[in-house]
Coordinates of C-alpha atoms and ligand atoms in Angstrom, one line a residue:
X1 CA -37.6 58.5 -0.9
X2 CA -40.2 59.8 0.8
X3 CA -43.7 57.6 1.7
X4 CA -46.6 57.3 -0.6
X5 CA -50.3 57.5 0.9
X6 CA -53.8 58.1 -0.7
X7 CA -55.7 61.0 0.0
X8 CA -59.7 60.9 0.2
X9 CA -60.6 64.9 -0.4
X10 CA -63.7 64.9 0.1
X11 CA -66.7 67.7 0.6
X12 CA -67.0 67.7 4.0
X13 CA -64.5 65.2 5.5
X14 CA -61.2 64.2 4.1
X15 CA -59.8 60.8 5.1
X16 CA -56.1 59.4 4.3
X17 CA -54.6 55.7 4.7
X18 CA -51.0 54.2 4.1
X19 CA -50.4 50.8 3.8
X20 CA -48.8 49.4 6.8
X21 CA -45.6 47.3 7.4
X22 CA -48.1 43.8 6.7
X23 CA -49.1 45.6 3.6
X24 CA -52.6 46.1 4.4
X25 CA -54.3 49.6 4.1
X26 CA -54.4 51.8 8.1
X27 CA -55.9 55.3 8.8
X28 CA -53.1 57.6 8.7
X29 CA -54.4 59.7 11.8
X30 CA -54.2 63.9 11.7
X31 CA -51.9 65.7 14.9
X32 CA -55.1 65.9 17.0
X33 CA -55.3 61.9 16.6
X34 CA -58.6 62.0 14.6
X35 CA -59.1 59.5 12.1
X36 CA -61.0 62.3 9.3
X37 CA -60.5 65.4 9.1
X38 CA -63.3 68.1 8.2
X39 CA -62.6 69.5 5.0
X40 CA -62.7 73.3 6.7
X41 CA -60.4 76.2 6.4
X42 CA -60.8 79.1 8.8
X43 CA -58.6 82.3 8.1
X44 CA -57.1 84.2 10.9
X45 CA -54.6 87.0 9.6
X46 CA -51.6 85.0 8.0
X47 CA -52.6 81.4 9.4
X48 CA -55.1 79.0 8.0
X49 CA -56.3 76.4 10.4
X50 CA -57.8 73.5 8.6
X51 CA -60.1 70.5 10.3
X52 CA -62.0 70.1 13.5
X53 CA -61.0 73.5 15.4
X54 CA -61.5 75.4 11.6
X55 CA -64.8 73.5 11.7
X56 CA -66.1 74.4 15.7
X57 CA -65.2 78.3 14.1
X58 CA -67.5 78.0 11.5
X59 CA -70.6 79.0 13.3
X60 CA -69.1 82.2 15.0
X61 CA -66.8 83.8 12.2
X62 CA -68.5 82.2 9.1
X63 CA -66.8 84.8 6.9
X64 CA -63.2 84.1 7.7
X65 CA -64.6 80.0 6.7
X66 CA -64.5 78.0 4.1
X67 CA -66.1 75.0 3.7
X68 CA -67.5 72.7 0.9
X69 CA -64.6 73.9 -1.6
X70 CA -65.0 70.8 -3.5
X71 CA -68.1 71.7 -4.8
X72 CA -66.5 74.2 -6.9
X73 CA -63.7 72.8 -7.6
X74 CA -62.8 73.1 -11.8
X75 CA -64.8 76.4 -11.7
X76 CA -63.0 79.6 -12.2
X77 CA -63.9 81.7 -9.3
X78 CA -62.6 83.4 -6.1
X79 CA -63.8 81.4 -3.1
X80 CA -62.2 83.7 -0.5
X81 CA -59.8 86.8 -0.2
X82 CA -57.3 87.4 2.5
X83 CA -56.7 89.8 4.8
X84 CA -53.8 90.9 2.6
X85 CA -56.3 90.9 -0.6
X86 CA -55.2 88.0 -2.2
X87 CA -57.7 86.1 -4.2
X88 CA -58.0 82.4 -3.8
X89 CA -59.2 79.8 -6.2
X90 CA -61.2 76.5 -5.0
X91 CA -57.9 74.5 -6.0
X92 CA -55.9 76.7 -3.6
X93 CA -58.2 76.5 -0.5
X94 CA -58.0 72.6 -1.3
X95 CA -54.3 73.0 -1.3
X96 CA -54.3 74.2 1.8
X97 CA -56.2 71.2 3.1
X98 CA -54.0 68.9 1.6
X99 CA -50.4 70.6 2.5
X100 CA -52.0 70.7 6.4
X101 CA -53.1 66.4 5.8
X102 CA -49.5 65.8 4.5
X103 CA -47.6 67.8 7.3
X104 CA -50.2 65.2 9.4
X105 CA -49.0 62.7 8.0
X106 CA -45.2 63.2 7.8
X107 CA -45.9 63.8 11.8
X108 CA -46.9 60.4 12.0
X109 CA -44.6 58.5 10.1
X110 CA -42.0 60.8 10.9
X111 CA -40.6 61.1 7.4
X112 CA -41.3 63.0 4.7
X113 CA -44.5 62.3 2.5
X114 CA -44.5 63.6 -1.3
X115 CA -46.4 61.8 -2.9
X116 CA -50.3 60.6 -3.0
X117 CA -52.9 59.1 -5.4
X118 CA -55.8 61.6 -4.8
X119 CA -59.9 60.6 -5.4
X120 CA -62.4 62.2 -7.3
X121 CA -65.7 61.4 -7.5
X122 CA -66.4 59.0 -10.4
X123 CA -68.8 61.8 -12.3
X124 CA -66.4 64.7 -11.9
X125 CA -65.2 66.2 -15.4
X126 CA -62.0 67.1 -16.8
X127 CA -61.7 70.4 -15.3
X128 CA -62.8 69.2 -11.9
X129 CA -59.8 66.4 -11.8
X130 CA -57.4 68.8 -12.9
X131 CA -58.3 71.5 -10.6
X132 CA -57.9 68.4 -8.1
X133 CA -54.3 67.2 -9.5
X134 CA -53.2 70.8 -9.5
X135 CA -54.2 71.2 -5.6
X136 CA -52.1 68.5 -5.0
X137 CA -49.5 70.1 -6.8
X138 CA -49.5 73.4 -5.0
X139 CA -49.4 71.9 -2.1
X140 CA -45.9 70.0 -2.9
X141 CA -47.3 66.9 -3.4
X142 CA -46.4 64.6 -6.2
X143 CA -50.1 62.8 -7.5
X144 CA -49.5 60.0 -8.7
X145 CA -52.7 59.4 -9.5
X146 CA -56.4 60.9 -9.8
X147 CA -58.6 57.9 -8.7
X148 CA -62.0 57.7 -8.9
X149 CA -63.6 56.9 -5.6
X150 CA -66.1 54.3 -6.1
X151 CA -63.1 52.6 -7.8
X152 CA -60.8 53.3 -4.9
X153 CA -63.6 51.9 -2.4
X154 CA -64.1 48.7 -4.7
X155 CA -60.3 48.4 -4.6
X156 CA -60.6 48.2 -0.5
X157 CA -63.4 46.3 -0.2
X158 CA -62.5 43.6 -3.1
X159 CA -59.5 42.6 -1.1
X160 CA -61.0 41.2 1.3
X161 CA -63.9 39.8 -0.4
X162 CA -62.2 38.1 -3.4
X163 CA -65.4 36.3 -5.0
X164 CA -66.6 36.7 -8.2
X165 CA -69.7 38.9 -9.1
X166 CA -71.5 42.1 -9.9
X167 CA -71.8 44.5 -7.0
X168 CA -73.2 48.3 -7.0
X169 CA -70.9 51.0 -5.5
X170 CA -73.7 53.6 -3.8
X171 CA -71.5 56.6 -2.4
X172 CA -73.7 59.3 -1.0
X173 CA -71.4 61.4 1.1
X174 CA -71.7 65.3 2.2
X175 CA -71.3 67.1 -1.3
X176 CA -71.6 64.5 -4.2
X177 CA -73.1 61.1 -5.2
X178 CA -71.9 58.7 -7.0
X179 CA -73.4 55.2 -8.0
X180 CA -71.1 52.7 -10.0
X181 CA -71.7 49.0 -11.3
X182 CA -68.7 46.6 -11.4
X183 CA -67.8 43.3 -12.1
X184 CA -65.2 41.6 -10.1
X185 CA -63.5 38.8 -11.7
X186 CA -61.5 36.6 -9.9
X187 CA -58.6 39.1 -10.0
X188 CA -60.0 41.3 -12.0
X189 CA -61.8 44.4 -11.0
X190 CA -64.1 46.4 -13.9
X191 CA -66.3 49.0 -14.0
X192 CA -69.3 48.5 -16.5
X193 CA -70.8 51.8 -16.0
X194 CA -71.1 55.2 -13.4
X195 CA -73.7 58.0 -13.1
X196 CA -74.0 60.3 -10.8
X197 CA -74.7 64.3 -9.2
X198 CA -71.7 66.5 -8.4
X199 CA -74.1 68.2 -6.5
X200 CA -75.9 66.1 -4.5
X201 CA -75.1 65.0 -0.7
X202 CA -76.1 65.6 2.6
X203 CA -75.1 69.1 2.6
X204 CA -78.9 68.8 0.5
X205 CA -80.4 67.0 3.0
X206 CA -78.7 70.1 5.7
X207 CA -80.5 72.3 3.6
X208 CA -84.2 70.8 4.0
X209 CA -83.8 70.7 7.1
X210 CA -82.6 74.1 7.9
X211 CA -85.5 75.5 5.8
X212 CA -87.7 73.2 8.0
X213 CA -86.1 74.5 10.9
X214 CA -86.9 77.8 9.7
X215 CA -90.3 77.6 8.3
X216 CA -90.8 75.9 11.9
X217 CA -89.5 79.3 14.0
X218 CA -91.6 81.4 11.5
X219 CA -94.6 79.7 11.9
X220 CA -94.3 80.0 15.6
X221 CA -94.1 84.0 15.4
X222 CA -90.1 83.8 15.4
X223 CA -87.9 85.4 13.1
X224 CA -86.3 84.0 10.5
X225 CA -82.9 82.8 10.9
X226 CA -82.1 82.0 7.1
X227 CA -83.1 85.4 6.3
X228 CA -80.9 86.5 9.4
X229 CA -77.1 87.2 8.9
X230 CA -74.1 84.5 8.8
X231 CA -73.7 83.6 12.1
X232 CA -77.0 82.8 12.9
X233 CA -77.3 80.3 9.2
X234 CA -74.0 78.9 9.8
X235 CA -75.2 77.4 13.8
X236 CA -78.9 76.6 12.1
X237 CA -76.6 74.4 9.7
X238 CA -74.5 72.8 12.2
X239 CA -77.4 72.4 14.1
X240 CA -79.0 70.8 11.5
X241 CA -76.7 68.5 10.5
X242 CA -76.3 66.7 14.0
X243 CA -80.1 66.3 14.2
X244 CA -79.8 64.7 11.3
X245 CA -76.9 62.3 12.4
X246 CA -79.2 61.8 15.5
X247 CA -82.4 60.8 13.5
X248 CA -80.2 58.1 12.0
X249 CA -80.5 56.2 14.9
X250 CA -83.6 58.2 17.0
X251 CA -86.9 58.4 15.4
X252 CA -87.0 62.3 16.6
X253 CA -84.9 64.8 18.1
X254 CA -85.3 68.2 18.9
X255 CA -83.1 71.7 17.7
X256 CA -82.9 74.6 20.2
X257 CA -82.0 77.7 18.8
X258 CA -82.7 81.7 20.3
X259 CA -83.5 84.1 17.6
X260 CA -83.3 87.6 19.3
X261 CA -83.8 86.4 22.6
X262 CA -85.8 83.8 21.9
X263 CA -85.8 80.1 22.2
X264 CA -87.1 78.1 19.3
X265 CA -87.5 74.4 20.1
X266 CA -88.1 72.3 17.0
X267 CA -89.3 68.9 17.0
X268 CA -88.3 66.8 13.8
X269 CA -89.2 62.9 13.5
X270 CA -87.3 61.0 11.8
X271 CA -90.6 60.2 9.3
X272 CA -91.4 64.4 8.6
X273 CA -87.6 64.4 8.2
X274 CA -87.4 61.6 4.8
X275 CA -90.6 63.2 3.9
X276 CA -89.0 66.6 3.2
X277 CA -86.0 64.5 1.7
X278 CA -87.8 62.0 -0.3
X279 CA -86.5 63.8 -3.7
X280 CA -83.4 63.9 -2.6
X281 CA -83.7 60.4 -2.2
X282 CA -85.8 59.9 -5.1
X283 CA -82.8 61.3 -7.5
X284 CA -80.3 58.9 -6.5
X285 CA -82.9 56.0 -7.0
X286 CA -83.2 57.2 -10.6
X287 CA -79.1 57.3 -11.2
X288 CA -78.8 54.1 -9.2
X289 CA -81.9 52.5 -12.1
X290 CA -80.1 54.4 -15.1
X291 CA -76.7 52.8 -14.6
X292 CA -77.9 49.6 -13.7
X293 CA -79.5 49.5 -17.4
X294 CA -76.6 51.1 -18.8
X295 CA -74.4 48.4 -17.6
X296 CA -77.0 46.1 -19.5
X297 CA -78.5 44.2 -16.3
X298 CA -80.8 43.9 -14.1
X299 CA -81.2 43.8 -10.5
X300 CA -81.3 40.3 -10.4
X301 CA -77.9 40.5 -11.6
X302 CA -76.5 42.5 -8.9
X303 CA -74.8 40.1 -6.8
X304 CA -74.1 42.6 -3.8
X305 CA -74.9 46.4 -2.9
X306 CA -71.8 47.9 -1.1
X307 CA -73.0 51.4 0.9
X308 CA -70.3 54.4 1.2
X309 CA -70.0 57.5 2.7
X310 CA -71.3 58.6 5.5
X311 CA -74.6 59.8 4.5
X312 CA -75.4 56.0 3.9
X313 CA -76.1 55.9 7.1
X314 CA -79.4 57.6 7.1
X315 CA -82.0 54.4 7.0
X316 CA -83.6 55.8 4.2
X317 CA -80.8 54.6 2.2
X318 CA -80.7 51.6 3.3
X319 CA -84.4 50.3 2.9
X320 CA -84.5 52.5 -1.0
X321 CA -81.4 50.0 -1.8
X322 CA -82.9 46.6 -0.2
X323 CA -86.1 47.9 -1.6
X324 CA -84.5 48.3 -5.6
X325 CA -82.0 45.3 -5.2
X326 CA -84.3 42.9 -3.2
X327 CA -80.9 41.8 -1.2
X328 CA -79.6 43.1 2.2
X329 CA -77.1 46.4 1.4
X330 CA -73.6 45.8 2.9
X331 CA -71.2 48.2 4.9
X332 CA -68.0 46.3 4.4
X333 CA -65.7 48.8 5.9
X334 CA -66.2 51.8 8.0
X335 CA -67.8 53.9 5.2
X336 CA -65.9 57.3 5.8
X337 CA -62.8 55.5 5.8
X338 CA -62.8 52.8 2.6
X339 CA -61.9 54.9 -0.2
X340 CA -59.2 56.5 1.4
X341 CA -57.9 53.1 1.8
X342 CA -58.2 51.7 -1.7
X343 CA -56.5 55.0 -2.7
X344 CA -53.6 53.5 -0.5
X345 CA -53.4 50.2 -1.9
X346 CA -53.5 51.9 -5.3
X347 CA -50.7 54.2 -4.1
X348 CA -48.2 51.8 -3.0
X349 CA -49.0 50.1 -6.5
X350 CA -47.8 53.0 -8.5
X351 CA -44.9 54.0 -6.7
X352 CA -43.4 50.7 -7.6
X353 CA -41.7 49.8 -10.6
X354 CA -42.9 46.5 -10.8
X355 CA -44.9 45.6 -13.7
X356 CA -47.1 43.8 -11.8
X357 CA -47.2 46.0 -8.5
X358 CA -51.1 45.4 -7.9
X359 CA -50.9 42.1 -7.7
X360 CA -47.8 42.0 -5.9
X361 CA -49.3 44.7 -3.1
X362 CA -52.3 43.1 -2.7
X363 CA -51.0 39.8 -2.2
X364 CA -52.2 38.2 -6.1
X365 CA -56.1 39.3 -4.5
X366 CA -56.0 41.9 -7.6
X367 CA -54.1 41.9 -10.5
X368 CA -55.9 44.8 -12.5
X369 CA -58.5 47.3 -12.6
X370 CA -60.3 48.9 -15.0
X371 CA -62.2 51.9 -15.0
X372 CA -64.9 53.8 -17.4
X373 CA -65.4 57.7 -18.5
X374 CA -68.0 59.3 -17.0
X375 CA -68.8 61.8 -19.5
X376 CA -69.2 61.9 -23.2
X377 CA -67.0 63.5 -25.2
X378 CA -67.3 65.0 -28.7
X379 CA -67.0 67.9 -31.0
X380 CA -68.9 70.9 -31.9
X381 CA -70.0 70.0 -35.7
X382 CA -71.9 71.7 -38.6
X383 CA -74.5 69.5 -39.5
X384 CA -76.2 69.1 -42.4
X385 CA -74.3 72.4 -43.6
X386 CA -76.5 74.6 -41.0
X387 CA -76.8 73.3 -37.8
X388 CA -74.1 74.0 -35.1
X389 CA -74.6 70.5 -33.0
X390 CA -72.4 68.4 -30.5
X391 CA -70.8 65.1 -32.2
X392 CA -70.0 62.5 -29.6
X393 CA -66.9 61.0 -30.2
X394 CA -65.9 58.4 -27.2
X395 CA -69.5 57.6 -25.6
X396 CA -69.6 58.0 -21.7
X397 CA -68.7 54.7 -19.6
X398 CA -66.0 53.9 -22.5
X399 CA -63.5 51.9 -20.9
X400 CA -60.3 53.9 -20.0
X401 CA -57.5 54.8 -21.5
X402 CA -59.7 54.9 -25.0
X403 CA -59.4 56.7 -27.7
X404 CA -61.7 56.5 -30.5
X405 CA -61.6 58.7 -33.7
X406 CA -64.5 60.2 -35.7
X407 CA -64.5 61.4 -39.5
X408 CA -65.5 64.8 -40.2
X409 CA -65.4 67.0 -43.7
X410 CA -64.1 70.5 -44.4
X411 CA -67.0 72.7 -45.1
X412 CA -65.4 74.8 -47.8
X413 CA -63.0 74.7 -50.9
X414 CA -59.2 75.6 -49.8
X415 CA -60.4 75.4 -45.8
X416 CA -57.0 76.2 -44.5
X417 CA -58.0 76.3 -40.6
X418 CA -60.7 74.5 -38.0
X419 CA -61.7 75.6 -35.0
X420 CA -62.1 72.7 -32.5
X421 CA -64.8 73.1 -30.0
X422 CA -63.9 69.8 -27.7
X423 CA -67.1 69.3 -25.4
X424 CA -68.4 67.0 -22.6
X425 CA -72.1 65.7 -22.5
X426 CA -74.1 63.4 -24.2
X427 CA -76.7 66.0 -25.6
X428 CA -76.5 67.0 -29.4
X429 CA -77.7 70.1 -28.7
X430 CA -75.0 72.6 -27.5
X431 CA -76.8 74.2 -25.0
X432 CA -76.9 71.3 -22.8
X433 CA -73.1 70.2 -22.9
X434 CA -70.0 71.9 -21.5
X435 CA -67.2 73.1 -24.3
X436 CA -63.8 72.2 -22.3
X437 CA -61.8 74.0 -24.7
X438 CA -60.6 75.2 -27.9
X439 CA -58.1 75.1 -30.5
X440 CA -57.0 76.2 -33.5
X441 CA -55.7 74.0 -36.0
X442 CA -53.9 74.9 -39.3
X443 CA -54.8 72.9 -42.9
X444 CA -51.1 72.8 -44.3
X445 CA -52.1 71.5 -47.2
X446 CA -53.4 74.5 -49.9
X447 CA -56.3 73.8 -51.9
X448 CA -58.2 70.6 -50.7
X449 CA -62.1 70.2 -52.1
X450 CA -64.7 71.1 -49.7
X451 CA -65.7 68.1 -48.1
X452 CA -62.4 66.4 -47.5
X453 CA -62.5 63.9 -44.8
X454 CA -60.6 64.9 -41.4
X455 CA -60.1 62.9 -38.8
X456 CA -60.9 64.0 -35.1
X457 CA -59.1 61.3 -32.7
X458 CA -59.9 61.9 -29.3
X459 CA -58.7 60.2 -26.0
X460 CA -58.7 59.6 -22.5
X461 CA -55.8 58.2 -20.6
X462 CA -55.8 56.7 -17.6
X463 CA -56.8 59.3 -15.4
X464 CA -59.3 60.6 -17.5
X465 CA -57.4 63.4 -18.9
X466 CA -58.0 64.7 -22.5
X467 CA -55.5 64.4 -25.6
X468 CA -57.0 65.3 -29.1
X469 CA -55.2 64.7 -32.4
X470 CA -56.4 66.0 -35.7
X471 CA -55.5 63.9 -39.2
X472 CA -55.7 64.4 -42.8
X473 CA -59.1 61.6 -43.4
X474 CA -57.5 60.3 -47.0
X475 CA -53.9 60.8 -46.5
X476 CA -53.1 60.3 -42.8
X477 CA -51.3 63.1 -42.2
X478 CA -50.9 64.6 -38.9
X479 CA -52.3 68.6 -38.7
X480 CA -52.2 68.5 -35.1
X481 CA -52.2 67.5 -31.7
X482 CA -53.2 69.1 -28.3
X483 CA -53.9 68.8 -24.6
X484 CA -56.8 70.8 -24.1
X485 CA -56.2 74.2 -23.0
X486 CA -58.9 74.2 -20.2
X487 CA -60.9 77.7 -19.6
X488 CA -61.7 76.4 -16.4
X489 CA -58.1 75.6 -15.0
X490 CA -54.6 77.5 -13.7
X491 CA -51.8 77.7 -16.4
X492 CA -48.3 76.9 -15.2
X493 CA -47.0 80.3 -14.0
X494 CA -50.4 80.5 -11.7
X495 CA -50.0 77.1 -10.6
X496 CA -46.1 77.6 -9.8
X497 CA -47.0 81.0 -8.1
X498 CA -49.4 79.1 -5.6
X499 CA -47.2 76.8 -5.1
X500 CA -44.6 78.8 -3.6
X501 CA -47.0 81.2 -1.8
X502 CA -48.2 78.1 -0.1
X503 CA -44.6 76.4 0.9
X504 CA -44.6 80.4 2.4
X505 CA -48.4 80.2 4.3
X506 CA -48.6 78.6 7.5
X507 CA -51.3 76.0 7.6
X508 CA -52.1 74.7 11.6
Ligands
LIG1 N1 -74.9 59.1 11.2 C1 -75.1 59.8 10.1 N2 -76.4 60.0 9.6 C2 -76.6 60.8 8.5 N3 -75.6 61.5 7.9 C3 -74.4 61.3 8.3 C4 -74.0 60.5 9.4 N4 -72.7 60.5 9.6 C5 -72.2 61.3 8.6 N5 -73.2 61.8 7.9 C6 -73.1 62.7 6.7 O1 -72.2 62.2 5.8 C7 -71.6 63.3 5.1 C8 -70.1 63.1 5.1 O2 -69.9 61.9 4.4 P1 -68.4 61.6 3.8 O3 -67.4 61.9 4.8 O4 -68.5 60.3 3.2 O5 -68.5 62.8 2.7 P2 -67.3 63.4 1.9 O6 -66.4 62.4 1.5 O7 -66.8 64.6 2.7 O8 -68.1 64.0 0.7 P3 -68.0 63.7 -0.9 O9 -67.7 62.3 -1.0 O10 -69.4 64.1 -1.3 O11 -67.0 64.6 -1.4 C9 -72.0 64.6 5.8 O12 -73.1 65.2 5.1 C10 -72.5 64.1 7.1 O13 -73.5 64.9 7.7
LIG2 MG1 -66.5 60.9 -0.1

């Protein structure tokens, strides 16, 4: 048996931890010793090189890079094609990340490492997690789990802080945001609620500044880089992004770029910088206020604010949560590193067969924890005979696994089929939500009256993952059952084709 570890795949940076021989959670290093490792692929021929060398590359042959895969993952599109022509999806570019973090980590252990619970961020849909669960699986990895990562940095941080209380989860890292309210319990870890933006992180904050930048060089009788060609946006972008690590601590910095022979020097304060930013800023407040109320308290009743990732470190963020929450915001671990290592603990938990494993890995400091949906999910209805209009069935922030089950009518005399549109979103009008999927189920029964009760059941188990069961209303029988087939996803021949073109593809 191989070891187990927990993977943090994040936008811009991935992180993974094992637990160590005293059972507590350590950075499982990559071969260059680095304790992240930038979530970049850079082609050359045959060989993808992931991390900090794919990264350095990114600036000088931006079209053989790849970066911020994560942003698409769940989507069906082609984020790259090899030099040989082959088309790859987001889940196989994230494959490729992962296969090169578990060769790392087999380095270090010496031994092999096939298995891994995996995060997500909390707000990520159906297709999102599976695209993520089927990266894993193309890349020979076994996942045990797809955890969500506010849950998985509440998991770190509650064992070593075992008191009792309420405490926000705000995780602004590079592509996504995530704010989560949870209740901790003695032993007992629960999420009341979680909102977020899949696409909002400091990749966003990159951008202002790189139009800033730009505006800047213009302005001075330059030309303009983002209207230039790759190379020139991709070192504007990197550029950016350390004068914005720099005005986390500096109240200005300067960038120094040439456009065709000449040199631009910008000067950015730190206060022009969270003005162009402020509605960044300004959009995480209002998630942060809406799940607050959705978990049914108020800021009084937040006990503590616990900052993660690593654009949490821009002071901005900071004062906007001492400022909403009236209380000092904490860093409890290093916040690139803490989900990663409650994806550990959470590992080692479900690789054993002990029925109480959490408790037993993390030393009785947590017995259980339970998480919430982060999206609505319902039906595409016929109301009032005329109207085509979403149905929630299980309302988002349902606790998970749920499964809750709605009654519907046929709409004819003798209706011997439905179509079932399953959708996520909270709206009622179909525009605004997403249909997952679709199936056709079969009436066996000849002759029923229109309006004969049916019974949708739908569910979520404990990775969030969609099962949908259809019932006779009045009798009970079953007319069917399915796992969505998801639009957005790989079927099994794709998924086993990756797989072995990967075990073929050298990753470095
Ligand atoms: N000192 C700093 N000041 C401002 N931003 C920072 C600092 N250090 C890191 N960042 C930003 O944090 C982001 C990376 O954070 P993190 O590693 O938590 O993200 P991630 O896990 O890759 O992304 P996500 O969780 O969205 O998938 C990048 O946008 C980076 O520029
Ligand atoms: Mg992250």
């Amino acid at each position: 048996m191989g070891r187990v570890i927990g993977i943090d795949l994040g936008t811009t940076y991935c992180a993974m931890a094992a637990l160590n021989d005293a059972g507590v959670p350590d950075i499982v290093p990559n071969r260059e010793g680095e304790r992240i490792t930038p979530s970049v692929v850079l082609f050359q021929g045959d060989i993808a090189i992931v991390g900090s060398q794919a990264k350095r590359s990114a600036a000088s042959a931006p079209e053989d890079t790849v970066q911020f895969v994560k942003r698409h993952m769940g989507e069906k599109s082609i984020v790259y094609t090899t030099e040989a022509g082959k088309d790859l999806r987001p889940e196989e570019i994230s494959a490729l990340i992962l296969k090169r973090l578990k060769e790392d980590a087999e380095l270090h252990f010496g031994e092999p490492v096939d298995r891994a619970v995996i995060t997500v961020p909390a707000y990520f849909d159906d297709a999102r997690r599976t695209a993520t669960r089927d990266a894993g699986t193309i890349a020979g990895l076994e996942v045990l789990r797809v955890l969500n990562e506010p849950t998985a940095a509440a998991i770190a941080y509650g064992l070593r802080h075992a008191d009792a209380g309420v405490f926000l989860v705000y995780d602004l890292g590079g592509g996504t945001f995530d704010v989560t309210v949870m209740r901790s319990a003695g032993d007992e870890l629960e999420v009341l609620a979680t909102a977020g933006d899949r696409n909002l992180g400091g990749y966003d904050w990159d951008n202002r500044l790189m139009k800033h930048v730009d505006a800047e060089i213009v302005a001075a009788g330059g030309a303009s880089v983002l209207a230039g060609d790759e190379a020139r946006i991709a070192e504007l972008r990197d550029k950016a992004e350390i004068a914005k690590r720099t005005l986390s601590t500096s109240e200005q910095c300067s960038i120094v770029l040439s456009v065709d022979g000449a040199h631009h020097h910008v000067k950015v304060t730190r206060e022009t910088f969270e003005r162009m930013t402020s509605s960044l800023l300004g959009r995480t407040e209002s998630l942060a206020r809406q799940v607050v109320e959705e978990a049914r308290l108020s800021w009084a009743q937040i006990d503590r604010t616990l900052l993660v990732g690593g654009s949490t470190r821009m002071p901005m963020v900071t004062r906007l949560l001492e400022s909403m929450s009236g209380r000092p915001a904490e860093r409890g671990v290093a916040q690139d590193e803490v989900v990663a290592m409650g994806a550990a603990i959470l590992a080692a938990a479900e690789n054993s067969a002990a029925p109480d494993a959490l408790a037993q890995v993390t030393g009785g400091a947590l017995t259980a924890v339970r998480d919430v949906t982060s999206q609505s999910l319902g039906v595409e209805v016929l109301a009032d005979g005329e109207r085509v209009e979403n149905s929630v069935i299980v309302p988002r922030n349902s606790r998970l696994p749920c499964g809750v089950a709605k009654k519907y009518a046929t709409m004819y005399h003798d209706q011997r089929g439905i179509l079932l549109k399953v959708t996520e979103g909270e709206d009622t009008d179909m525009a605004y939500v997403n249909v997952i999927g679709q199936s056709e189920i079969r009436i066996p029964v000849a002759g029923l009256p229109e309006g004969h009760p049916v019974e949708v059941r739908l569910s979520y188990d404990i990775d969030a993952i969609i099962h949908v069961q259809v019932t006779d209303g009045q009798t009970g029988q079953h007319w069917g059952e399915f796992e969505i087939e998801r639009v957005a996803n790989m079927d099994g021949g794709q998924l086993r084709a990756a797989g072995d073109r990967l075990r073929a593809a050298e990753v470095i």
